[in-house]
GROMACS .gro file of C-alpha atoms in nm:
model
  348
    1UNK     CA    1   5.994  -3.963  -6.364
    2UNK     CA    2   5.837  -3.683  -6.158
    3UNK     CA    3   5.927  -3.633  -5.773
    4UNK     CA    4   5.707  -3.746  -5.577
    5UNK     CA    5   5.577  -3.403  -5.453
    6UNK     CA    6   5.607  -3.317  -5.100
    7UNK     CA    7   5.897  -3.411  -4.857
    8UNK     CA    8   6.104  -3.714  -4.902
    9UNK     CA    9   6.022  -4.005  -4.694
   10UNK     CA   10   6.350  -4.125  -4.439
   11UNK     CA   11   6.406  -4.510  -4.532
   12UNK     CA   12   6.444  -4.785  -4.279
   13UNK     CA   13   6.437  -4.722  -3.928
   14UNK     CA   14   6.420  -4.396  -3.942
   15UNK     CA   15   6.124  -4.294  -4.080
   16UNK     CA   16   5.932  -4.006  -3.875
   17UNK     CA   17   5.631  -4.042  -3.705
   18UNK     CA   18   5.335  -3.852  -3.748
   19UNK     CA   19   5.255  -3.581  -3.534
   20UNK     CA   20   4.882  -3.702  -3.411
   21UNK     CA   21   4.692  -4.069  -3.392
   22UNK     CA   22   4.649  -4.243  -3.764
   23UNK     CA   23   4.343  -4.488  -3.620
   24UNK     CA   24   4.045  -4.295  -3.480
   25UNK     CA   25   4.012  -4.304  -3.066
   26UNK     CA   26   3.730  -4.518  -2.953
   27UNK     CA   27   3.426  -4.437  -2.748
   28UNK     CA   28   3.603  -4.452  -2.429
   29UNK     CA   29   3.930  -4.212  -2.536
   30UNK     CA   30   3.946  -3.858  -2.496
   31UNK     CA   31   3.747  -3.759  -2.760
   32UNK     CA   32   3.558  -3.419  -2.752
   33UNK     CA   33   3.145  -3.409  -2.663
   34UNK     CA   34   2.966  -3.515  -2.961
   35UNK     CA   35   2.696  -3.253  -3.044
   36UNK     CA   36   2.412  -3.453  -2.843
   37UNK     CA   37   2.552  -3.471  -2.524
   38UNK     CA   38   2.640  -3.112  -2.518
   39UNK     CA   39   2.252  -3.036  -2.604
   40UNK     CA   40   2.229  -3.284  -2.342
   41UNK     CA   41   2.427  -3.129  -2.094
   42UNK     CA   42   2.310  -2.775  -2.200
   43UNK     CA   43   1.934  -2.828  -2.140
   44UNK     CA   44   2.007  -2.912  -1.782
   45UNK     CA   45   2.209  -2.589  -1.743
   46UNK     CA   46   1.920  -2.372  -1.903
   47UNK     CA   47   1.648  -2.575  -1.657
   48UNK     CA   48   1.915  -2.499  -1.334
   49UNK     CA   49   1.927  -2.135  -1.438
   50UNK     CA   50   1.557  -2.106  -1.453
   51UNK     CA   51   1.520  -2.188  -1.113
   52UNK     CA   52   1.824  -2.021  -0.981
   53UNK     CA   53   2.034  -1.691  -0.969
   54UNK     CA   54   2.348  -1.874  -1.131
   55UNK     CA   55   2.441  -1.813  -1.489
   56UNK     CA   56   2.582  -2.030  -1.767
   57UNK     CA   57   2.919  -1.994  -1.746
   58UNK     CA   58   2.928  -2.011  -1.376
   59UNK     CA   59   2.757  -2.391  -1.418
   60UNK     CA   60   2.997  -2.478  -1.677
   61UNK     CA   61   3.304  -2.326  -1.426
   62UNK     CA   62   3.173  -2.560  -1.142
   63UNK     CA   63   3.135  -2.842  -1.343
   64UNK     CA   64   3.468  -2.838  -1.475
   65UNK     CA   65   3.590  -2.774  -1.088
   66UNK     CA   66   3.385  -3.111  -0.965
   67UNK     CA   67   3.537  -3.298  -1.248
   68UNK     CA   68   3.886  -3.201  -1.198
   69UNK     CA   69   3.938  -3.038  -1.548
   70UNK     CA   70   4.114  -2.734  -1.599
   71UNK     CA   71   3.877  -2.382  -1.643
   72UNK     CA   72   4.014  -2.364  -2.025
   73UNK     CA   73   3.951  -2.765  -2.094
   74UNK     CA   74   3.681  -2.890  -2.304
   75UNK     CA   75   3.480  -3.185  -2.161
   76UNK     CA   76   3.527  -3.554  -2.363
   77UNK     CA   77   3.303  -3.835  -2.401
   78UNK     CA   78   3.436  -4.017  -2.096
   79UNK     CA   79   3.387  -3.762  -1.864
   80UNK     CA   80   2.989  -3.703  -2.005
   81UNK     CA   81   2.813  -3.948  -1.761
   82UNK     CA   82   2.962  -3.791  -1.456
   83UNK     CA   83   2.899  -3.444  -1.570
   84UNK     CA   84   2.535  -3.551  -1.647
   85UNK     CA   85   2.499  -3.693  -1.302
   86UNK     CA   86   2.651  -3.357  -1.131
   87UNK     CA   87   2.412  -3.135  -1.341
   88UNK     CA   88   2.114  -3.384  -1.233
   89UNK     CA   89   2.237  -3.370  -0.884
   90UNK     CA   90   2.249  -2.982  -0.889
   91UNK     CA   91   1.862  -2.969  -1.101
   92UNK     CA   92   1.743  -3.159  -0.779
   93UNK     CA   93   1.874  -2.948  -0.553
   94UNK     CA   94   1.751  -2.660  -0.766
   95UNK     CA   95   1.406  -2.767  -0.765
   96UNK     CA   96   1.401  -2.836  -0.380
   97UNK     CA   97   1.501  -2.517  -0.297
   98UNK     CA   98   1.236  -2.354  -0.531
   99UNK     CA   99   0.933  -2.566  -0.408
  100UNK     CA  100   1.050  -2.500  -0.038
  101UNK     CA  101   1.054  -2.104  -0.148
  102UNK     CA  102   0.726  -2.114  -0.268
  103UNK     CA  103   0.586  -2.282  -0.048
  104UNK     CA  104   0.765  -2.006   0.216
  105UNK     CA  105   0.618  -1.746   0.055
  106UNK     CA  106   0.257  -1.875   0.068
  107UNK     CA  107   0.266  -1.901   0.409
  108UNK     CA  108   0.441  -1.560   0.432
  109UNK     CA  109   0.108  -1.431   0.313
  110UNK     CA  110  -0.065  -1.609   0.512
  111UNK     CA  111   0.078  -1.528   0.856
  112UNK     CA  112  -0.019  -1.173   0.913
  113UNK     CA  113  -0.420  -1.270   0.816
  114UNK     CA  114  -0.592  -1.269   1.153
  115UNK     CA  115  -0.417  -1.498   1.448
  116UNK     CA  116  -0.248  -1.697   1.222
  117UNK     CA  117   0.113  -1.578   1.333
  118UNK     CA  118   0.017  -1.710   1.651
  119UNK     CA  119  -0.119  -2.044   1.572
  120UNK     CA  120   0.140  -2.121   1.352
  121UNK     CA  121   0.426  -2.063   1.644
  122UNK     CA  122   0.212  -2.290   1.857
  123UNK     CA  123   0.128  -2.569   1.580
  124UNK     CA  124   0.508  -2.561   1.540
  125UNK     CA  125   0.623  -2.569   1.882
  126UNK     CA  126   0.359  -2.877   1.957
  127UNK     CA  127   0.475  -3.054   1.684
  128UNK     CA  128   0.845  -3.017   1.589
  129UNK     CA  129   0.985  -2.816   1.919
  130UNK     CA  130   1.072  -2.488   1.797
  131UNK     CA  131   0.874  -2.202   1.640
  132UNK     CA  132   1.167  -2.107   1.390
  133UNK     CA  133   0.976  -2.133   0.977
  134UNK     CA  134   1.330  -2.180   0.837
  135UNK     CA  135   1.429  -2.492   1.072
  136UNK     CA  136   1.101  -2.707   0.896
  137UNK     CA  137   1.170  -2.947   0.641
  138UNK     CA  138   0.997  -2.938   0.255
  139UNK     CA  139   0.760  -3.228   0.405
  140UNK     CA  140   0.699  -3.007   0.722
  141UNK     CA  141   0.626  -2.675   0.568
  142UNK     CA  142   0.380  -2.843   0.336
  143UNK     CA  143   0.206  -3.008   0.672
  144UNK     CA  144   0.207  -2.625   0.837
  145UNK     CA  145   0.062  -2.515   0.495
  146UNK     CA  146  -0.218  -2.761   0.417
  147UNK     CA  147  -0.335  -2.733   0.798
  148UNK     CA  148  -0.372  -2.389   0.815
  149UNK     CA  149  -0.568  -2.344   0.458
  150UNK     CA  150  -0.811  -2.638   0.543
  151UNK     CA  151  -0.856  -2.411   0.914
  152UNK     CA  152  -0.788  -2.778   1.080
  153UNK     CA  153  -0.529  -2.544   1.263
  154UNK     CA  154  -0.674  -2.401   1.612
  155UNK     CA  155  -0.651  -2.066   1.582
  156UNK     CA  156  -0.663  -1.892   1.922
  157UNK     CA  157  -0.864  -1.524   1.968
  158UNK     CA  158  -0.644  -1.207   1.946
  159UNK     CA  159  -0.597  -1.025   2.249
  160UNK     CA  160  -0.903  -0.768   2.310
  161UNK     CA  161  -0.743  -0.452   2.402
  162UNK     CA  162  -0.913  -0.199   2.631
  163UNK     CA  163  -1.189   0.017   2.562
  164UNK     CA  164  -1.092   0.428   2.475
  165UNK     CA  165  -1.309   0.723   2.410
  166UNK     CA  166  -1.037   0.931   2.335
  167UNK     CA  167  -0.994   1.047   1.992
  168UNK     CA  168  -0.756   0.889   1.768
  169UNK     CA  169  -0.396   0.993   1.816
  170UNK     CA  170  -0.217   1.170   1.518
  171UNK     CA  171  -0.027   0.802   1.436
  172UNK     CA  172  -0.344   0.588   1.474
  173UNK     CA  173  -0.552   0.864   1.227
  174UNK     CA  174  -0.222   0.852   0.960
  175UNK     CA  175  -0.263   0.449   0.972
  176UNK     CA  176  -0.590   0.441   0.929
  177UNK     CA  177  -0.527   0.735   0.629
  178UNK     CA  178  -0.309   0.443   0.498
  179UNK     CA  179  -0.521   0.177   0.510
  180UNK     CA  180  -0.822   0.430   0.321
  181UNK     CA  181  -0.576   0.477   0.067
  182UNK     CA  182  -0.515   0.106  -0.019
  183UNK     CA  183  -0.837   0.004  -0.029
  184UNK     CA  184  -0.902   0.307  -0.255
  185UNK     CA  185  -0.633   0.137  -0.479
  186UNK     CA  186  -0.705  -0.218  -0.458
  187UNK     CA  187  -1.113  -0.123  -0.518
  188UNK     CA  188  -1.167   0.155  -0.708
  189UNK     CA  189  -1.356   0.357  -0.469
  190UNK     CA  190  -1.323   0.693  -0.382
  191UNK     CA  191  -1.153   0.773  -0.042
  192UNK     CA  192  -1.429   0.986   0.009
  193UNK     CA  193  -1.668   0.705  -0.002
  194UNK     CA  194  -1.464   0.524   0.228
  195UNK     CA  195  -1.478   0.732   0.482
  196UNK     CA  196  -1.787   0.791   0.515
  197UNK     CA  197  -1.910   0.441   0.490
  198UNK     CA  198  -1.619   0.405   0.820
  199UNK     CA  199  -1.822   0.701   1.025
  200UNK     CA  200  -2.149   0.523   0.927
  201UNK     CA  201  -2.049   0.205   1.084
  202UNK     CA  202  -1.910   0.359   1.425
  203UNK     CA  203  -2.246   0.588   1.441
  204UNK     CA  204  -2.024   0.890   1.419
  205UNK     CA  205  -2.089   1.193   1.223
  206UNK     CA  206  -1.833   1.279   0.917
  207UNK     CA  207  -1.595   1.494   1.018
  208UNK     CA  208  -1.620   1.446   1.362
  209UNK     CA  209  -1.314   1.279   1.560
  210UNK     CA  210  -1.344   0.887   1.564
  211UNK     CA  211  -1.314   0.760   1.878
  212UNK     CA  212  -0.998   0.518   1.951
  213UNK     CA  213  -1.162   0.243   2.039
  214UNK     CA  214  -1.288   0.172   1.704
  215UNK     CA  215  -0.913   0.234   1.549
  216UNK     CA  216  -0.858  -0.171   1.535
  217UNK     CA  217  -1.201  -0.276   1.427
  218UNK     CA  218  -1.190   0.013   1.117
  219UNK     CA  219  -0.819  -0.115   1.024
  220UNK     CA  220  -0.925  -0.507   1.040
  221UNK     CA  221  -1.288  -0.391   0.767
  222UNK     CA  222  -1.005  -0.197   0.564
  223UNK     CA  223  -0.734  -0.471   0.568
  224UNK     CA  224  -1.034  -0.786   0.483
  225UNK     CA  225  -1.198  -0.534   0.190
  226UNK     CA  226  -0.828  -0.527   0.041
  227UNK     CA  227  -0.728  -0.867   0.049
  228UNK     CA  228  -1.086  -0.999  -0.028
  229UNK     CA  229  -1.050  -0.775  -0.334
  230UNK     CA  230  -0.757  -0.933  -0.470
  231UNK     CA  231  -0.886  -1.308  -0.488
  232UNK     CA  232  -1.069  -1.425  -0.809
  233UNK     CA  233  -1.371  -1.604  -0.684
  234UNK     CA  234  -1.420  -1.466  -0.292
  235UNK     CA  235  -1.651  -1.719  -0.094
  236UNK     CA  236  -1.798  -1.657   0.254
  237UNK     CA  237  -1.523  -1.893   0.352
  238UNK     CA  238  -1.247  -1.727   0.191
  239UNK     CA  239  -1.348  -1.426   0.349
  240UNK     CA  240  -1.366  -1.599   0.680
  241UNK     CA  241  -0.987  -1.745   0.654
  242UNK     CA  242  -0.872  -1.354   0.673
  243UNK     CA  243  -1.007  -1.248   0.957
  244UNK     CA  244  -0.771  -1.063   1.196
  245UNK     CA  245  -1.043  -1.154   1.454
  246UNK     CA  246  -1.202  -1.524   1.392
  247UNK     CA  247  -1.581  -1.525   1.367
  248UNK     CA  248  -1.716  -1.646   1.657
  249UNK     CA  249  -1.979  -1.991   1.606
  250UNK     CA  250  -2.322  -1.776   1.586
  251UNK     CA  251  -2.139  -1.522   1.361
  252UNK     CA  252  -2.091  -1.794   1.114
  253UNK     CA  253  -2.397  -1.934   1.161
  254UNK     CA  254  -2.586  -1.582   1.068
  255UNK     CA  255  -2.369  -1.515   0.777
  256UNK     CA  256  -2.438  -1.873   0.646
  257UNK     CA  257  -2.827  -1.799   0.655
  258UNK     CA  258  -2.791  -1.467   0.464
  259UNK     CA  259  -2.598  -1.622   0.194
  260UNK     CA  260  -2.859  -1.883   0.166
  261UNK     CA  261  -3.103  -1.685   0.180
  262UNK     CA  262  -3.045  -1.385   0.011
  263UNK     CA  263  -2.800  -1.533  -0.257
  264UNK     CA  264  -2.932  -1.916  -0.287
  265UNK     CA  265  -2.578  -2.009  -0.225
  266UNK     CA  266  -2.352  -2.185   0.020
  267UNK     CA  267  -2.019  -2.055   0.221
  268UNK     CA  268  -1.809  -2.230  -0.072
  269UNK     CA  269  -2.038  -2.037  -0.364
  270UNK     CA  270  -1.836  -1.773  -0.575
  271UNK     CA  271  -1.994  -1.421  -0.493
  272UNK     CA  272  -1.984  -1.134  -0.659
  273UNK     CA  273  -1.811  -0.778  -0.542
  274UNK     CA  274  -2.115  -0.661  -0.419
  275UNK     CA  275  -2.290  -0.999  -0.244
  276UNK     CA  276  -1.901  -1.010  -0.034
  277UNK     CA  277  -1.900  -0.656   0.037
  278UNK     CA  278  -2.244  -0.678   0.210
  279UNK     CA  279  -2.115  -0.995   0.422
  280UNK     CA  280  -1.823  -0.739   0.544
  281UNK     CA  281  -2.010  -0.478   0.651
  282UNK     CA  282  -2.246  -0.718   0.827
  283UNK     CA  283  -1.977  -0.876   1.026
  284UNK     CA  284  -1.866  -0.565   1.108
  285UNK     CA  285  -2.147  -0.375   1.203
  286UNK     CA  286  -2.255  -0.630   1.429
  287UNK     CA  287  -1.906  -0.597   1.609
  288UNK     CA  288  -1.901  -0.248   1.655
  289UNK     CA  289  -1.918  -0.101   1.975
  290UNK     CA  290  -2.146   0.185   1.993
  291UNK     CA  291  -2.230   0.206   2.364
  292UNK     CA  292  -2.170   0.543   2.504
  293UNK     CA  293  -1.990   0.459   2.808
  294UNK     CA  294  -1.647   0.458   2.783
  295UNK     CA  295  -1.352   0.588   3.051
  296UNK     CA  296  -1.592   0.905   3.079
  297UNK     CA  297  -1.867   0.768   3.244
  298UNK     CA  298  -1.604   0.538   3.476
  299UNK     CA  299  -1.466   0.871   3.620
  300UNK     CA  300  -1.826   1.005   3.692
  301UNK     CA  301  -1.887   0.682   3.863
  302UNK     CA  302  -1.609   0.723   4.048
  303UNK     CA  303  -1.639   1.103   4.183
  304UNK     CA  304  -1.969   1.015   4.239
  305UNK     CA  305  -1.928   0.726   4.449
  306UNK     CA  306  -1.609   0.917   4.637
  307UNK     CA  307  -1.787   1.272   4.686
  308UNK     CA  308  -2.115   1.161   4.784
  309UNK     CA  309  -2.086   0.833   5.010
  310UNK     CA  310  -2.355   0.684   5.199
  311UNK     CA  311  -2.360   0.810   5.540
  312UNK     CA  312  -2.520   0.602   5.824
  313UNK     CA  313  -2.798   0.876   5.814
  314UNK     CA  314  -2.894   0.843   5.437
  315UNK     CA  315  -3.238   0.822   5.463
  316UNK     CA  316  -3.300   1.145   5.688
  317UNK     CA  317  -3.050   1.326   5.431
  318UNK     CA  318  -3.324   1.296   5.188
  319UNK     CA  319  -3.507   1.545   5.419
  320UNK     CA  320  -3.246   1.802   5.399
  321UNK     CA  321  -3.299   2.080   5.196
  322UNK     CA  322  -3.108   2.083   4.813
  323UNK     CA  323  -2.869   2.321   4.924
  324UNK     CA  324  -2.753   2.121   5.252
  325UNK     CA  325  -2.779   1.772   5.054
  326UNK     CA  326  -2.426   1.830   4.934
  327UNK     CA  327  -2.230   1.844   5.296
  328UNK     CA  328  -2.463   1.428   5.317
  329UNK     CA  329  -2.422   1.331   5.666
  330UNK     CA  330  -2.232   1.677   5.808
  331UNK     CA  331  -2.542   1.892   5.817
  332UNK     CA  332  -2.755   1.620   5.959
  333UNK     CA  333  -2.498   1.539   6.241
  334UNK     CA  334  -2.527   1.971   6.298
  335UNK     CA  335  -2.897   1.960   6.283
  336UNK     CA  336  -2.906   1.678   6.554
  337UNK     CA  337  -2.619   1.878   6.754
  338UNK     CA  338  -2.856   2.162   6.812
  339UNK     CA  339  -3.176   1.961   6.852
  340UNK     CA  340  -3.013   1.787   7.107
  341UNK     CA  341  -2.862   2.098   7.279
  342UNK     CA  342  -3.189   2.250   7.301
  343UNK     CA  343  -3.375   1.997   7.453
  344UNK     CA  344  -3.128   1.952   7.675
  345UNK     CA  345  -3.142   2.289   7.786
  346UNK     CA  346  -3.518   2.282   7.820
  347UNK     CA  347  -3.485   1.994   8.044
  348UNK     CA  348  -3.217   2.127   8.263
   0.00000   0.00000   0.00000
């Protein structure tokens, strides 16, 4: 007979065991991830990384570290419903954090449009007891949010500042440069355009210095025309919600009739480029200040009223001749002097 092939087998008690298990481990043992619950597992990690800055192997490293397993380890079977729950855990988290950023970045937008900064600190401070954005919970932000968009927030007016003739300094002309320039990019216009549609509206003739009094009214028509621009469908109330300076009650009311009458449409009625652009320069031709007196005028007033008071003997200065009227009360009290003296000498 023929060998058996292969090594001899030890008879008795001392026959060797096999290196590994004979009997297959069952579904609780050590055995390695079956092929669906590492799909499983990896769909959670590609839906974490979508929402975060964390890569795949830097999931897979923490996982391992929450379950206890050394970095060069493969997962098994057992340990699959408690990585499953961490990955949930973490896709939660994930998803929180991204809604909350969102929703952070809306009202990031949001805040610089008219008073809003304002009225959000306020709305926060009345409500929660701080005026910190980052301190509000998911819940709160969305409150903050909602309330502002639906305008149930007060918003208070901006501070007016005072009234200048002066020209516009060399900083306050390279801002409003800026502000040209962007709306030349967001509409299409020409700067050229632009600016002469801005010296229209203050009643000033092109190339002529602007005064600085119109410096914040000109920025606020440049900064509504560019935002207004980037919206789909622009309503009279959409354009309303950006205003650096709220419209007052009869502004509202005027601008409603125009769109109803001109357009056939309400405040929440898509309009076109041109129907929203007219609406702008509406508003803001009705809010420009035009009147000639300014800080000018004030000092005239005031020389006026300090070099030329009203003496007791105002109406007999009248009677002076031009050339004495300037000295007021001074040549009359002279005249009188030598009146007097002379009669008094007659007398005597």
């Amino acid at each position: 007979m023929q060998p058996l092939s292969g090594p001899s087998s030890p008879v008795g008690g001392n026959r060797a065991q096999p290196n590994g298990p004979t009997v297959p481990a069952g579904p609780g043992e050590n055995q390695p991830l079956t092929p669906a619950q590492r799909t499983t597992l990896e769909k959670l990690i590609v839906k974490i990384m979508a929402l975060t800055t964390m890569k795949s192997p830097e999931i897979w490293a923490t996982l391992r570290h929450d379950l206890a397993v050394a970095h060069d380890s493969e997962l098994t079977t057992s340990q699959f419903p408690r990585a499953e729950s961490l990955l949930q855990g973490k896709l939660s988290q994930a998803q929180d954090s991204h809604a909350t950023r969102q929703l952070m970045q809306q009202l990031t937008e949001l805040l610089p449009l008219g008073n809003n900064r304002q009225a959000v600190s306020d709305f926060i401070r009345q409500n929660y007891g701080h005026t910190v954005l980052s301190q509000l919970s998911h819940a709160q932000l969305e409150t903050v949010l909602v309330s502002i968009q639906s305008r149930e927030m007060t918003i208070p007016q901006p501070q007016q500042t005072a009234v200048m003739d002066r020209a516009l300094l060399p900083a306050e002309q390279s801002s409003l440069q800026q502000s040209v320039a962007k709306l030349s990019a967001a509409t299409g216009e020409a700067p050229a355009k632009i600016w002469q549609e801005l010296f229209v509206m203050v009643g000033v003739k092109v190339g002529e210095p602007i005064p600085a009094k119109h410096f914040q009214l000109l920025t606020q028509f440049a900064q509504v025309k560019i935002t207004v621009s980037q919206q789909n469908s622009p309503t009279l109330t959409t354009m309303l919600s950006v205003l650096k300076q709220p419209a007052t009650p009869q502004e509202e009311h005027r601008l409603t009739e125009f769109v109803a009458t001109n357009f056939n449409a309400t405040a929440d009625t898509p309009l076109t480029p041109t129907q929203i652009n007219d609406l702008i320069g509406i508003l803001f031709n009705q809010r420009v200040d035009r009147s000639p007196r300014g800080e000018r005028q004030d000092e005239e007033l005031t020389r006026v009223a300090r070099t030329e008071p009203k003496p007791w003997g105002n109406p007999f200065i009248a009677m002076l001749p031009a050339s004495m009227r300037a000295s007021g009360g001074t040549s009359l009290a002279i005249v009188l002097f030598l009146v007097i003296v002379v009669l008094l000498w007659l007398v005597i």
